[in-house]
Short mmCIF file of C-alpha atoms in Angstrom, two decimals:
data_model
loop_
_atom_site.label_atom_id
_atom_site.label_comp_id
_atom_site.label_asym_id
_atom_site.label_seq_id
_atom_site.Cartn_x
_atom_site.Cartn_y
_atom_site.Cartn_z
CA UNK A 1 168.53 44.71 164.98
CA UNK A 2 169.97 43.31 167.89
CA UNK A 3 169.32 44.63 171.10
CA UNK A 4 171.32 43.20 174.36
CA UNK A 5 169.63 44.06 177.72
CA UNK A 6 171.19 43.18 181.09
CA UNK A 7 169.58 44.23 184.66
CA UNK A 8 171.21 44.61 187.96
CA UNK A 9 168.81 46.18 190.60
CA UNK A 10 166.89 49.12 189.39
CA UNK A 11 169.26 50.19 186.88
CA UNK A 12 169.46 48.67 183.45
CA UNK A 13 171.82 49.09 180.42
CA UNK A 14 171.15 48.33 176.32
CA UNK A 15 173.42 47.88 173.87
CA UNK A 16 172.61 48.19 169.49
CA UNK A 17 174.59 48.93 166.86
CA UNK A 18 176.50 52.20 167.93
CA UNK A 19 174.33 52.56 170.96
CA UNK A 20 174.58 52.10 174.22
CA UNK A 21 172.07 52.92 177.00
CA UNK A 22 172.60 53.12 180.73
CA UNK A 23 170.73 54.41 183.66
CA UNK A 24 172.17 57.74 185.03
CA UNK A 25 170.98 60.26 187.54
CA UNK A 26 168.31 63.10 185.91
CA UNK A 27 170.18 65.74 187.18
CA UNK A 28 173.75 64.86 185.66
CA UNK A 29 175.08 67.90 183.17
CA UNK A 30 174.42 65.53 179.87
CA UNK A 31 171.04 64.66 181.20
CA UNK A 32 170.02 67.72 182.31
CA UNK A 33 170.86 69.05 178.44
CA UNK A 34 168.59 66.43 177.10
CA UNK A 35 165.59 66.81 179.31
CA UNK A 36 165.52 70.26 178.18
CA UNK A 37 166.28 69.32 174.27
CA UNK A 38 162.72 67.37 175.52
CA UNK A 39 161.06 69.97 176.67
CA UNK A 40 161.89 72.60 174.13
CA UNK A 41 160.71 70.18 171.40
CA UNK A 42 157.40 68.81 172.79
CA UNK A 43 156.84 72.75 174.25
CA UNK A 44 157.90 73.81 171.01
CA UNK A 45 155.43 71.99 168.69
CA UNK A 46 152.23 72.51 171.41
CA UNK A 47 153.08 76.00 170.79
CA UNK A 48 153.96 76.24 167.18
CA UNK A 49 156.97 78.23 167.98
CA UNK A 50 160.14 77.50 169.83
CA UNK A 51 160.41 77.52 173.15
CA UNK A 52 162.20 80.37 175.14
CA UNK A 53 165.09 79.31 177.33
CA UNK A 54 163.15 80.75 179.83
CA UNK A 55 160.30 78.76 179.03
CA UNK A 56 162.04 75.66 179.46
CA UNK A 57 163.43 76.40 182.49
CA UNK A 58 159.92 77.37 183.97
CA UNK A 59 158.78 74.11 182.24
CA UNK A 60 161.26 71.73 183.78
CA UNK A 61 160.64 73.36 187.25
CA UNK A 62 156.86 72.67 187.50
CA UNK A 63 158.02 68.89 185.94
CA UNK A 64 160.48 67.91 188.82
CA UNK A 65 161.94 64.57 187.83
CA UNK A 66 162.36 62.99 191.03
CA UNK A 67 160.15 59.82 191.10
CA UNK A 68 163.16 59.00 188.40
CA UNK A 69 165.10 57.65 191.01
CA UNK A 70 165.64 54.15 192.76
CA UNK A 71 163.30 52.61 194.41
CA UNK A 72 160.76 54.44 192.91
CA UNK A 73 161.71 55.16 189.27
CA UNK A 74 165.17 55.21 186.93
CA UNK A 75 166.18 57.51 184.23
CA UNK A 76 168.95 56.27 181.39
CA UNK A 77 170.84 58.49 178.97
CA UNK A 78 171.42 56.51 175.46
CA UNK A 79 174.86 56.95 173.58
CA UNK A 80 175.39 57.31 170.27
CA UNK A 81 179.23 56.43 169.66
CA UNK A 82 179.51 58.00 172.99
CA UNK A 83 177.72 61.23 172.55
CA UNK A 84 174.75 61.77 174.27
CA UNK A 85 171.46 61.39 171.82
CA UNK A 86 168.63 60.18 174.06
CA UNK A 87 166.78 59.76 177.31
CA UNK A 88 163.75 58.59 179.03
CA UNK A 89 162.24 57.61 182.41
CA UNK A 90 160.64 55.09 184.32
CA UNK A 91 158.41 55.30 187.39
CA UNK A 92 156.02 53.37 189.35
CA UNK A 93 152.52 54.37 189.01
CA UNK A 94 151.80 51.63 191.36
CA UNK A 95 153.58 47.89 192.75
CA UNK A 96 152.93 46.21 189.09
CA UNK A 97 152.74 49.20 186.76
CA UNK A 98 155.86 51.35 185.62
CA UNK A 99 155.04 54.57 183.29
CA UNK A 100 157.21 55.92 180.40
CA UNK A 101 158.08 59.44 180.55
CA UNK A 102 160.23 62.03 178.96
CA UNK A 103 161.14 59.57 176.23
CA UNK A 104 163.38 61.35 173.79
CA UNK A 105 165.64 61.11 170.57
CA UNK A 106 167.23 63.69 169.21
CA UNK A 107 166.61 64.49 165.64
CA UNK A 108 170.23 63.72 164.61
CA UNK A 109 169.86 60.35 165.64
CA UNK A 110 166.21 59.03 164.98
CA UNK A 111 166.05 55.81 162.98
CA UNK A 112 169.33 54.68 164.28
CA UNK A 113 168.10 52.83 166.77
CA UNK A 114 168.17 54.54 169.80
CA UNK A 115 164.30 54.83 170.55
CA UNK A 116 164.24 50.77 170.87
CA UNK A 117 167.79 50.34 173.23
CA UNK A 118 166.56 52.83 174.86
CA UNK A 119 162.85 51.04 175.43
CA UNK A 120 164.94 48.11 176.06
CA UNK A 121 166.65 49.63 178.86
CA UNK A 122 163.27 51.05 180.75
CA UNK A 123 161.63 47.93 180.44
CA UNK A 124 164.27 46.13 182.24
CA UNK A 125 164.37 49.25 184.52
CA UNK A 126 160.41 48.55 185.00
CA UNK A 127 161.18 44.83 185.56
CA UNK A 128 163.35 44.94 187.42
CA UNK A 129 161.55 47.29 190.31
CA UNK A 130 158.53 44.68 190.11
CA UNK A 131 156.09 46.03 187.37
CA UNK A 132 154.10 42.92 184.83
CA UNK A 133 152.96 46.30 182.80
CA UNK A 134 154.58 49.75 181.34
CA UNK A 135 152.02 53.02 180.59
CA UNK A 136 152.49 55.88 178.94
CA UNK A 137 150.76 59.05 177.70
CA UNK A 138 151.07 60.99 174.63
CA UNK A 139 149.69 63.50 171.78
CA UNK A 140 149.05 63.28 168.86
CA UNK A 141 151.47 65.20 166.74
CA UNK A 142 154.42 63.64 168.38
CA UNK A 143 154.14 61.00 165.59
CA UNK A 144 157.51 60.15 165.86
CA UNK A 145 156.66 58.75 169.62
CA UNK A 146 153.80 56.87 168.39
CA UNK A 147 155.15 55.12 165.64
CA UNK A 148 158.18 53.99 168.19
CA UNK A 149 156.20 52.41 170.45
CA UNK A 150 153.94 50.72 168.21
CA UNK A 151 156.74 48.94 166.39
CA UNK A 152 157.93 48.52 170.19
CA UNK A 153 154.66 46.47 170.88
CA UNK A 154 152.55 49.06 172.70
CA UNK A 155 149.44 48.95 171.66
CA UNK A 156 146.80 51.72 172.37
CA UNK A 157 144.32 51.57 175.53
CA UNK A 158 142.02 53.73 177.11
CA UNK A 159 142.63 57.04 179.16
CA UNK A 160 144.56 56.11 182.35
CA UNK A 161 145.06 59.31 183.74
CA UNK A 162 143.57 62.99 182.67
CA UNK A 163 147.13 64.47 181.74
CA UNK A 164 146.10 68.18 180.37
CA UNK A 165 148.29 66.69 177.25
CA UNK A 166 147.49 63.12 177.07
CA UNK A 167 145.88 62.42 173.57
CA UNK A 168 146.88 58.62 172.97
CA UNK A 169 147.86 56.21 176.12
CA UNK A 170 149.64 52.77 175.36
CA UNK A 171 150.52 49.80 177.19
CA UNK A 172 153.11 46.96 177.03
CA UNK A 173 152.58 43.70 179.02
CA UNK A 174 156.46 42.70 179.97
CA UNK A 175 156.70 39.56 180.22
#
């Protein structure tokens, strides 16, 4: 597959296949609907039940998203012929290292693509705001997630941080 990146600032954009990825504010209406598509399926699976609207609500309010913004951060929505099918974030966890968060495809759309334009996109996003390295924490039954970023050349390090979640952590050295 052939994935186009291209930088300007903080902000990047992918293109493959059908795809398209571009960096867009958290709190936008389409964004907003798939941080809590997210939420209700990582909540969802910790709790072996789905999650209540209410529950995601309370979920997303003790998870603000704003280190997703320039200078500190960037968030992207990914297209699938135009319709809205993924998202993910980028922050700075300090000047050379950038963390993955909220990384998410949904169902409809996985193994189409989207997961690596829209890696592509954050680690431009990363590079661009000065980072050599991107983190990232994760658990273990969101197989899915780990499988992505293995074929996306993360490979699996020790515990960076004590997330109450965190199972697996990976890294990626951009180069």
């Amino acid at each position: 597959m052939d994935i186009k990146s291209t930088s300007t600032g903080p902000t990047a954009r992918a293109t493959a296949g059908n795809w398209t990825v571009a960096a867009e504010h958290f709190a936008t209406p389409e964004a907003t609907a798939l941080r809590r598509a997210y939420y209700a399926e990582v909540a969802g699976r910790y709790w072996k039940r789905a999650a209540t609207e209410a529950e995601i609500d309370e979920g997303l309010q003790g998870d603000p998203a704003d280190g997703l913004t320039p200078p500190t951060g960037d968030f992207a929505v990914g297209r699938l012929d135009g319709a809205p099918r993924a998202c993910g974030g980028i922050r700075l966890l300090d000047p050379l290292t950038a963390e993955l968060t909220r990384v998410y495809v949904d169902p409809r759309a996985r193994g189409t693509g989207g997961g690596a334009a829209l890696l592509t996109a954050l680690e431009a996003a990363a590079r661009a705001l000065g980072a050599e390295r991107v983190r990232l924490d994760t658990r273990s039954d969101l197989v899915e997630a780990r499988a992505l970023y293995a074929r996306q050349g993360y490979a699996e390090i020790p515990a960076y941080n004590a997330g109450p979640y965190a199972e697996h952590w990976f890294e990626k050295l951009l180069a």
